[in-house]
XYZ file of C-alpha atoms in Angstrom:
608
model
C 22.584 -5.954 27.966
C 23.757 -4.510 31.219
C 21.903 -1.552 32.604
C 23.393 1.760 31.654
C 23.522 4.166 34.589
C 21.641 7.438 34.153
C 23.669 9.945 32.231
C 24.775 13.013 34.111
C 24.934 16.446 32.533
C 28.413 17.284 31.436
C 30.237 19.249 34.093
C 31.137 22.675 32.861
C 32.172 25.918 34.465
C 29.557 28.504 35.260
C 28.213 29.799 31.935
C 29.628 33.160 30.926
C 27.558 36.261 31.023
C 25.897 37.345 27.772
C 28.494 40.112 27.396
C 31.333 37.566 27.627
C 29.600 34.947 25.500
C 28.684 37.195 22.620
C 32.142 37.569 20.985
C 32.916 33.875 21.198
C 29.561 32.780 19.774
C 29.794 35.361 17.016
C 33.216 33.920 16.174
C 31.778 30.421 15.944
C 28.918 31.582 13.789
C 31.105 33.611 11.444
C 33.826 30.947 11.173
C 32.062 27.597 11.443
C 33.825 24.312 10.957
C 33.852 23.132 7.354
C 30.617 21.334 6.773
C 30.239 18.924 3.921
C 26.791 19.226 2.411
C 24.585 16.166 2.886
C 24.347 13.895 -0.159
C 21.375 14.557 -2.424
C 18.322 12.424 -1.898
C 18.260 9.295 -3.970
C 16.492 9.939 -7.210
C 16.761 13.710 -6.968
C 17.655 15.496 -10.154
C 19.399 18.839 -10.575
C 17.318 21.909 -11.183
C 18.509 24.844 -13.250
C 16.712 28.065 -14.024
C 18.111 31.144 -15.705
C 18.714 33.993 -13.308
C 18.933 31.772 -10.230
C 21.988 30.978 -8.215
C 22.767 27.322 -7.687
C 21.890 27.636 -4.014
C 18.486 29.170 -4.687
C 17.682 26.558 -7.296
C 18.683 23.753 -4.968
C 16.569 25.219 -2.184
C 13.574 25.479 -4.450
C 14.023 21.910 -5.574
C 13.915 20.489 -2.060
C 10.118 20.353 -1.571
C 8.168 18.073 -3.869
C 4.698 18.823 -5.118
C 1.890 16.632 -6.360
C 0.270 17.940 -9.533
C -3.155 16.754 -10.559
C -3.059 15.110 -14.024
C -4.626 16.686 -17.075
C -5.653 19.948 -15.463
C -4.879 23.474 -16.428
C -2.821 24.802 -13.560
C -3.737 28.089 -11.941
C -1.374 30.843 -10.992
C -0.888 32.083 -7.439
C -2.743 35.271 -8.415
C -6.005 33.329 -8.531
C -5.682 31.795 -11.987
C -5.489 35.048 -13.992
C -2.819 34.998 -16.641
C -0.409 37.905 -16.495
C -1.284 40.563 -18.993
C 1.447 41.999 -21.168
C 1.624 44.258 -24.173
C 3.018 43.350 -27.524
C 6.425 44.442 -26.297
C 6.430 42.002 -23.377
C 9.700 40.231 -22.851
C 9.871 36.728 -24.262
C 9.395 33.832 -21.880
C 12.777 32.967 -20.340
C 14.238 29.558 -20.809
C 13.107 27.174 -18.096
C 14.986 23.937 -17.627
C 13.528 21.654 -14.965
C 14.254 18.010 -14.266
C 11.048 16.279 -13.209
C 10.985 13.339 -10.835
C 9.073 10.344 -12.141
C 6.785 12.544 -14.251
C 5.348 11.948 -17.678
C 4.767 15.400 -19.062
C 3.413 16.838 -22.288
C 3.010 20.510 -23.135
C 0.757 22.098 -25.733
C -0.402 25.626 -26.437
C -4.016 26.611 -25.963
C -6.092 29.077 -27.910
C -5.432 32.550 -26.559
C -1.860 31.809 -25.614
C -2.325 29.583 -22.566
C -0.057 26.644 -21.872
C -1.482 23.283 -20.811
C 0.838 21.054 -18.817
C -0.356 17.454 -18.646
C 1.520 15.429 -16.096
C 1.335 12.921 -13.304
C 3.477 11.895 -10.381
C 5.771 14.325 -8.606
C 7.289 17.570 -9.789
C 9.852 19.963 -8.469
C 8.648 23.213 -6.984
C 10.967 24.942 -9.434
C 8.156 24.788 -11.996
C 6.839 27.927 -10.350
C 9.923 29.940 -11.264
C 8.408 31.098 -14.539
C 7.944 34.732 -13.653
C 8.122 36.481 -17.064
C 5.279 35.926 -19.480
C 4.588 36.962 -23.040
C 1.250 37.807 -24.552
C 1.115 34.464 -26.319
C 2.873 32.192 -23.871
C 1.507 32.752 -20.383
C 2.351 29.986 -17.958
C 0.143 29.469 -14.935
C 0.959 27.063 -12.134
C -1.119 25.653 -9.305
C 0.838 24.618 -6.248
C -0.454 21.634 -4.339
C 1.920 22.406 -1.495
C 0.208 21.393 1.714
C -0.157 23.608 4.704
C 1.407 22.697 8.023
C -2.030 21.646 9.198
C -2.534 19.187 6.308
C 1.009 17.851 6.215
C 1.208 16.738 9.814
C -2.117 14.959 10.187
C -4.021 17.601 12.098
C -7.446 16.274 11.100
C -7.375 14.603 14.490
C -10.680 13.567 16.022
C -10.913 14.182 19.753
C -13.712 15.268 22.075
C -14.295 19.004 22.145
C -12.628 20.963 24.925
C -14.728 20.871 28.086
C -14.731 22.105 31.661
C -14.573 19.323 34.245
C -15.718 19.461 37.838
C -13.134 18.985 40.549
C -15.042 15.920 41.742
C -14.774 14.318 38.293
C -11.004 14.711 38.294
C -10.701 13.610 41.908
C -12.466 10.358 41.050
C -10.489 9.943 37.822
C -7.184 10.092 39.713
C -8.344 7.985 42.711
C -8.274 11.035 44.937
C -5.013 12.345 43.459
C -3.271 9.236 44.745
C 0.510 9.309 45.058
C 0.826 6.153 42.944
C -0.788 8.025 40.037
C 1.833 10.795 39.946
C 3.745 10.829 36.661
C 5.471 14.233 36.772
C 9.241 14.501 36.704
C 9.902 15.295 40.378
C 6.946 13.405 41.831
C 4.950 15.055 44.570
C 7.829 17.490 45.182
C 7.106 19.248 41.890
C 5.412 22.653 42.258
C 2.720 21.564 39.786
C 2.010 17.828 39.936
C 0.825 15.707 36.976
C -1.358 12.641 37.645
C -2.572 9.888 35.367
C -6.233 8.973 35.528
C -9.302 7.605 33.754
C -12.574 9.253 32.892
C -15.918 7.449 32.984
C -15.589 6.270 29.379
C -12.173 4.777 30.202
C -10.321 7.486 28.303
C -6.907 7.797 29.909
C -5.941 11.318 30.871
C -3.091 13.305 32.361
C -4.180 15.861 34.964
C -1.900 18.757 35.868
C -2.763 20.311 39.216
C -1.268 23.764 39.751
C -0.309 25.213 43.088
C -2.603 27.904 44.409
C -0.338 30.813 43.502
C 0.246 29.843 39.862
C -3.015 31.235 38.440
C -4.581 33.802 40.789
C -6.837 35.124 38.022
C -9.438 32.437 37.113
C -10.594 34.348 34.040
C -7.094 34.403 32.560
C -6.663 30.706 33.292
C -9.903 29.798 31.513
C -9.098 31.988 28.510
C -5.654 30.446 28.110
C -6.938 26.900 28.560
C -9.760 27.354 26.057
C -7.362 28.846 23.514
C -4.867 25.986 23.795
C -7.776 23.528 23.869
C -8.735 24.498 20.315
C -5.546 22.904 18.980
C -5.863 19.374 17.632
C -2.817 17.634 16.190
C -1.252 14.188 16.165
C 2.019 15.918 16.978
C 0.645 17.179 20.320
C -0.510 15.607 23.556
C -3.699 17.623 23.169
C -5.533 19.552 25.873
C -8.964 17.996 26.500
C -10.273 20.291 29.195
C -9.696 22.125 32.452
C -11.120 22.726 35.903
C -11.390 26.078 37.648
C -13.234 25.765 40.961
C -12.363 27.955 43.914
C -8.588 27.939 44.256
C -8.189 24.793 42.147
C -6.597 25.092 38.689
C -6.250 21.860 36.710
C -5.553 20.956 33.083
C -6.654 17.694 31.448
C -4.679 16.316 28.495
C -4.259 13.098 26.548
C -2.244 10.542 28.489
C 0.980 9.360 26.877
C 1.968 5.947 28.338
C 5.491 5.480 27.000
C 7.514 7.940 29.074
C 9.451 11.027 28.027
C 12.319 11.761 25.668
C 14.485 12.410 28.735
C 13.842 8.868 29.976
C 14.681 7.297 26.612
C 17.787 9.427 26.044
C 19.313 9.782 29.491
C 18.032 6.840 31.570
C 17.483 3.974 29.146
C 17.781 0.362 30.296
C 17.644 -2.164 27.441
C 19.116 -0.172 24.567
C 19.838 3.360 23.448
C 17.427 5.098 21.103
C 18.288 4.338 17.480
C 19.409 7.037 15.071
C 16.338 6.872 12.763
C 14.088 7.292 15.799
C 16.086 10.289 17.020
C 15.691 11.925 13.624
C 11.962 11.218 13.727
C 11.675 12.779 17.174
C 13.226 16.097 16.156
C 11.211 16.247 12.922
C 7.908 15.566 14.700
C 8.819 18.132 17.322
C 9.582 20.730 14.651
C 6.264 19.903 12.956
C 4.456 20.341 16.273
C 5.994 23.782 16.729
C 5.183 24.692 13.120
C 1.551 23.692 13.637
C 1.283 25.701 16.855
C 2.870 28.711 15.156
C 0.382 28.470 12.284
C -2.418 28.614 14.870
C -1.035 31.689 16.600
C 0.661 29.867 19.495
C 4.324 30.464 18.651
C 5.483 30.678 22.276
C 6.344 27.493 24.125
C 7.502 27.765 27.719
C 10.419 25.716 28.981
C 10.906 23.414 25.983
C 13.024 20.451 27.079
C 13.301 16.666 26.815
C 10.697 16.164 29.546
C 8.111 17.945 27.398
C 8.386 15.359 24.601
C 6.147 12.361 25.309
C 5.499 9.058 23.524
C 1.993 7.808 22.756
C 0.621 4.254 22.490
C 2.380 3.739 19.153
C 5.582 5.329 20.496
C 5.209 8.348 18.249
C 6.710 11.457 19.873
C 4.339 14.245 20.852
C 4.837 17.675 22.347
C 3.077 18.293 25.663
C 0.375 20.947 25.444
C 1.129 22.160 28.971
C 4.052 24.265 27.753
C 1.710 26.254 25.508
C -0.059 27.763 28.506
C 1.163 31.295 29.083
C 1.571 31.578 32.820
C 0.087 34.175 35.114
C 3.149 36.409 34.836
C 2.639 36.911 31.090
C 5.424 34.703 29.795
C 8.151 35.953 32.110
C 9.151 32.622 33.658
C 11.704 30.036 32.609
C 12.110 27.148 34.997
C 15.119 25.288 33.630
C 18.715 25.752 34.711
C 20.007 29.140 33.574
C 22.819 27.399 31.677
C 20.185 26.322 29.141
C 18.176 29.538 28.862
C 18.359 31.760 25.765
C 20.779 34.706 26.067
C 18.044 37.268 25.454
C 16.052 35.878 28.363
C 19.032 36.632 30.594
C 18.790 40.246 29.422
C 15.047 40.853 29.243
C 13.376 38.060 31.190
C 10.936 37.500 28.315
C 10.322 34.563 26.007
C 10.003 35.143 22.257
C 9.499 32.788 19.290
C 13.266 32.968 18.753
C 13.746 31.759 22.329
C 11.784 28.627 21.428
C 14.188 27.999 18.535
C 17.114 28.298 20.953
C 15.522 25.668 23.202
C 14.970 23.481 20.142
C 18.721 23.726 19.538
C 19.397 22.381 23.034
C 17.091 19.460 22.238
C 19.048 18.762 19.054
C 22.160 18.529 21.241
C 20.353 16.129 23.594
C 19.371 13.887 20.688
C 22.840 13.959 19.156
C 24.799 13.401 22.362
C 22.453 11.384 24.567
C 23.388 13.836 27.336
C 22.055 17.167 28.549
C 24.997 19.335 27.497
C 24.932 23.077 28.274
C 24.936 25.056 25.006
C 28.081 26.998 25.934
C 30.020 23.751 26.329
C 28.573 22.338 23.098
C 29.598 25.447 21.164
C 33.137 25.041 22.531
C 33.201 21.477 21.188
C 31.877 22.634 17.815
C 34.447 25.427 17.598
C 37.243 22.956 18.394
C 35.794 20.455 15.878
C 35.581 17.898 18.683
C 32.567 16.104 17.254
C 33.410 12.765 18.891
C 32.813 14.311 22.302
C 29.520 15.724 21.055
C 27.987 12.533 19.637
C 26.586 9.571 21.555
C 29.028 6.645 21.475
C 26.031 4.272 21.333
C 25.298 5.572 17.825
C 28.600 4.454 16.336
C 28.094 3.259 12.765
C 24.422 4.281 12.635
C 24.821 7.540 10.708
C 27.104 9.091 8.134
C 29.438 12.009 8.711
C 27.235 14.144 6.479
C 24.143 13.442 8.602
C 25.942 14.199 11.842
C 27.458 17.363 10.405
C 24.065 18.566 9.188
C 22.518 18.112 12.624
C 25.450 19.894 14.295
C 25.162 22.740 11.790
C 21.432 23.064 12.456
C 21.957 23.030 16.228
C 24.613 25.754 16.012
C 22.244 27.930 13.963
C 19.486 27.477 16.550
C 21.927 28.442 19.321
C 23.048 31.638 17.614
C 23.565 34.440 20.111
C 21.546 36.884 18.021
C 17.857 35.853 17.933
C 17.315 37.261 14.432
C 19.993 34.928 13.051
C 18.196 31.775 14.158
C 16.081 29.770 11.685
C 12.296 29.724 11.869
C 10.242 26.594 12.504
C 9.354 26.056 8.846
C 13.007 25.988 7.844
C 13.646 23.483 10.647
C 11.051 21.148 9.161
C 12.502 21.592 5.678
C 16.020 20.855 6.935
C 15.069 17.770 8.954
C 12.647 16.108 6.526
C 15.306 14.991 3.988
C 17.358 13.348 6.763
C 14.647 10.876 7.730
C 15.328 7.128 7.574
C 13.248 3.945 7.823
C 10.110 5.875 6.985
C 8.016 2.712 6.671
C 9.058 1.331 10.064
C 6.578 2.120 12.866
C 7.951 3.991 15.842
C 7.147 1.188 18.272
C 9.386 -1.138 16.256
C 12.223 1.384 16.237
C 11.787 1.709 20.003
C 11.396 -2.058 20.574
C 8.277 -1.440 22.651
C 5.098 -3.519 22.165
C 2.378 -1.557 20.432
C -0.261 -0.094 22.729
C 1.945 0.474 25.752
C 4.966 -0.705 27.647
C 3.045 -3.804 28.792
C 0.831 -5.435 26.191
C -2.115 -7.689 26.946
C -0.439 -10.433 24.909
C 2.467 -10.481 27.362
C 0.170 -11.134 30.357
C -0.887 -14.544 31.649
C -4.659 -14.231 31.294
C -7.353 -16.157 33.114
C -9.996 -17.878 30.937
C -12.464 -15.015 31.461
C -9.837 -12.371 30.722
C -8.798 -14.256 27.593
C -12.401 -14.539 26.403
C -13.072 -10.841 27.015
C -9.845 -9.799 25.263
C -11.065 -11.730 22.181
C -14.668 -10.559 22.683
C -15.694 -14.230 22.619
C -19.227 -13.753 23.940
C -20.075 -17.462 23.880
C -17.087 -18.312 26.070
C -17.912 -15.417 28.412
C -21.460 -16.750 28.784
C -20.238 -20.232 29.660
C -17.849 -18.884 32.315
C -20.439 -16.584 33.923
C -22.996 -19.381 33.975
C -20.522 -21.763 35.582
C -19.370 -19.203 38.159
C -22.891 -18.392 39.314
C -23.246 -15.958 42.208
C -20.261 -16.901 44.321
C -18.670 -13.491 43.672
C -21.654 -11.832 45.400
C -20.560 -13.247 48.745
C -19.906 -10.421 51.167
C -22.045 -7.886 49.300
C -24.044 -5.938 51.862
C -27.819 -6.328 51.531
C -29.478 -4.922 54.646
C -33.259 -5.254 54.357
C -35.973 -4.342 56.849
C -38.512 -6.983 57.848
C -41.203 -5.097 55.944
C -39.125 -5.064 52.782
C -38.510 -8.760 53.158
C -42.157 -9.648 53.570
C -43.571 -7.292 50.928
C -40.968 -7.217 48.155
C -38.497 -10.042 48.511
C -40.588 -12.711 46.872
C -41.221 -10.622 43.751
C -37.540 -9.652 43.606
C -36.384 -13.245 43.866
C -38.887 -14.304 41.216
C -37.492 -11.680 38.793
C -33.967 -12.909 39.473
C -34.988 -16.547 38.972
C -36.713 -15.788 35.665
C -33.699 -13.808 34.531
C -31.335 -16.659 35.421
C -33.473 -19.139 33.470
C -33.519 -16.856 30.428
C -29.758 -16.297 30.732
C -29.181 -20.061 30.906
C -31.388 -20.629 27.845
C -29.557 -17.800 25.994
C -32.762 -15.779 25.730
C -30.852 -12.584 26.339
C -33.672 -10.143 25.589
C -35.832 -11.735 28.286
C -32.837 -11.816 30.613
C -32.426 -8.046 30.188
C -36.091 -7.451 31.080
C -36.038 -9.690 34.163
C -32.735 -8.414 35.492
C -33.927 -4.836 34.936
C -36.996 -5.547 37.109
C -34.716 -6.928 39.820
C -32.470 -3.843 39.691
C -35.364 -1.357 39.651
C -36.834 -2.747 42.866
C -33.556 -1.912 44.593
C -33.997 -4.146 47.629
C -30.847 -6.129 46.844
C -27.525 -5.182 45.281
C -25.743 -7.754 43.130
C -22.667 -7.116 40.948
C -23.313 -10.465 39.245
C -26.733 -9.274 38.057
C -25.062 -6.283 36.410
C -22.422 -8.570 34.883
C -25.069 -10.862 33.417
C -27.135 -7.995 32.068
C -23.907 -6.511 30.645
C -23.276 -9.658 28.608
C -26.933 -9.782 27.583
C -26.621 -6.252 26.230
C -23.484 -7.253 24.306
C -25.373 -10.194 22.817
C -27.971 -7.693 21.588
C -25.372 -5.276 20.137
C -25.969 -2.652 22.820
C -22.387 -1.877 23.739
C -23.029 1.452 25.475
C -25.572 -0.070 27.876
C -23.172 -2.967 28.458
C -20.368 -0.557 29.365
C -22.677 1.238 31.799
C -23.514 -2.049 33.556
C -19.857 -3.076 33.793
C -19.041 0.275 35.378
C -21.972 -0.088 37.800
C -20.625 -3.496 38.841
C -17.321 -1.759 39.614
C -19.126 0.798 41.765
C -20.543 -2.051 43.857
C -17.325 -4.086 43.878
C -14.357 -1.812 42.942
C -11.751 -4.606 42.825
C -13.814 -7.270 41.040
C -11.751 -8.551 38.058
C -14.864 -9.781 36.213
C -16.209 -6.225 36.024
C -12.932 -4.990 34.513
C -12.923 -7.794 31.936
C -16.530 -7.175 30.887
C -15.741 -3.495 30.661
C -12.951 -4.411 28.230
C -15.347 -6.464 26.100
C -17.759 -3.520 25.922
C -14.952 -1.119 25.040
C -13.793 -3.428 22.247
C -17.335 -3.397 20.864
C -17.141 0.407 20.841
C -13.812 0.332 18.978
C -11.807 1.609 21.959
C -8.970 -0.911 21.795
C -6.391 0.956 23.873
C -8.880 1.574 26.683
C -9.916 -2.094 26.549
C -6.306 -3.177 26.984
C -5.990 -0.948 30.030
C -9.134 -2.480 31.549
C -7.719 -5.982 30.972
C -4.479 -4.985 32.679
C -6.365 -3.535 35.647
C -8.408 -6.707 35.989
C -5.275 -8.843 35.857
C -3.649 -6.703 38.538
C -6.611 -7.161 40.898
C -6.861 -10.859 40.097
C -3.155 -11.335 40.836
C -3.421 -9.454 44.139
C -6.269 -11.760 45.225
C -4.205 -14.845 44.389
C -1.209 -13.493 46.296
């Protein structure tokens, strides 16, 4: 497919002032285009309950609850049945259609009602609000919290404070080639990719000196955001606050930004099911943050949505940091800022919803359309101009209309008229498609990164380390010998040579014999004696002891030796490959793949 040139934002006149925009947007909101309701989900049954309007009943039926079988269900008031006198009103008629539920009902002594069921049930069960003395109905909701629903039991290292030297080494001295931020080194606050000692990939945001003049406020904000842990976020792992330096450390997301995949794609446009997944995951991320007391998100845009190793979308944690001016900044073009920000200069939770609406427009159109222009298109019912032509035939009119309707609600001029994040999740969840298809398949990107190890032409040692074939690794290291030590500096005084060299060489010789005979425990002891003397430096000795540790199921010591070999010889491919084998033994597959790629890059540069 031919390369599609980067999309340009639609050219529009200068956005009107809030005073001018208000009447027109109120007109759009009060007289929206006719919107056909989306078709009901397959298998959904109607719900009716006396005293409810059809709309309320339908809304209550949308969420589905899991009910534990054969248990007496407790009421929201803690399980106490409502008390009523002899003149209590009779229990109103309740008609509920259950979804794939086998249900039996029987009365208990004392007037309780036991509901025995399995499978899924509509939330409308809870609409029994009137109870009699003899027929109390108590219901336990298994509705999950935002934290449980979105996989927030996410294991990551605890937030920590890094030294500036640690981050300098992790980013190769803040090298230009490690810059991953949108505007490169011209950005006011530059983001670098890097690696920590344990090969965990990180993103490091380095602020300019004027961004956080108060170190105490910076640390408080960073520690607060660092408590969040969610699979919907690119989580904050730590920070650095030394002198004038202010840096944040987050999980590294290798598969670019939503802006890249929407506006500057090369092979193919993002598919409709993936676009729906992106906006749902983003809404879930905002819901999680709101539930943890972090409802404000600064400058929400397509560059803040990142894709992890599996191509799942995540929200950058950097936007959760309240800046030094107490939330009074908004860096995007004013055409995309919420109207109330134009008036007050402050960001509110409703402002975040407005920005979410602009993202819905991005996803729908594949272009960065100013909200004022989009609302004109919606008012004129010009939906063809609003939708991405690359999506033709991928979605129904009802789905497109629902997304347009949701975007127009988010872009309402009056903040109080905009939906909250929970209602966004509830509106987007039923629209999801291809739920069983992994995101990396929808994106046509190999799992584990844009370049997979399988796609590389590996040398025999790299291949053996990628499979953790320790026998093959041993054969290759034995055959290679010490030729890779050529050029390693070993400056010894005459006294050292006469007094220590013979013992050192004897330890090395014994270690080599043990290594050749596959007596790896003895090899570890002999090589350790050689290293402890310190009269000679040999990366090969560390490589051999690394493999010996792996043979003895000591992966952490093996990783330490591989890293020490890299300290001696920073571009030695063998050290990278052995590091990968150790990381695989520790279950760190993604980090192992990165080490293999680094080794291949250095090996290729040597061949060239």
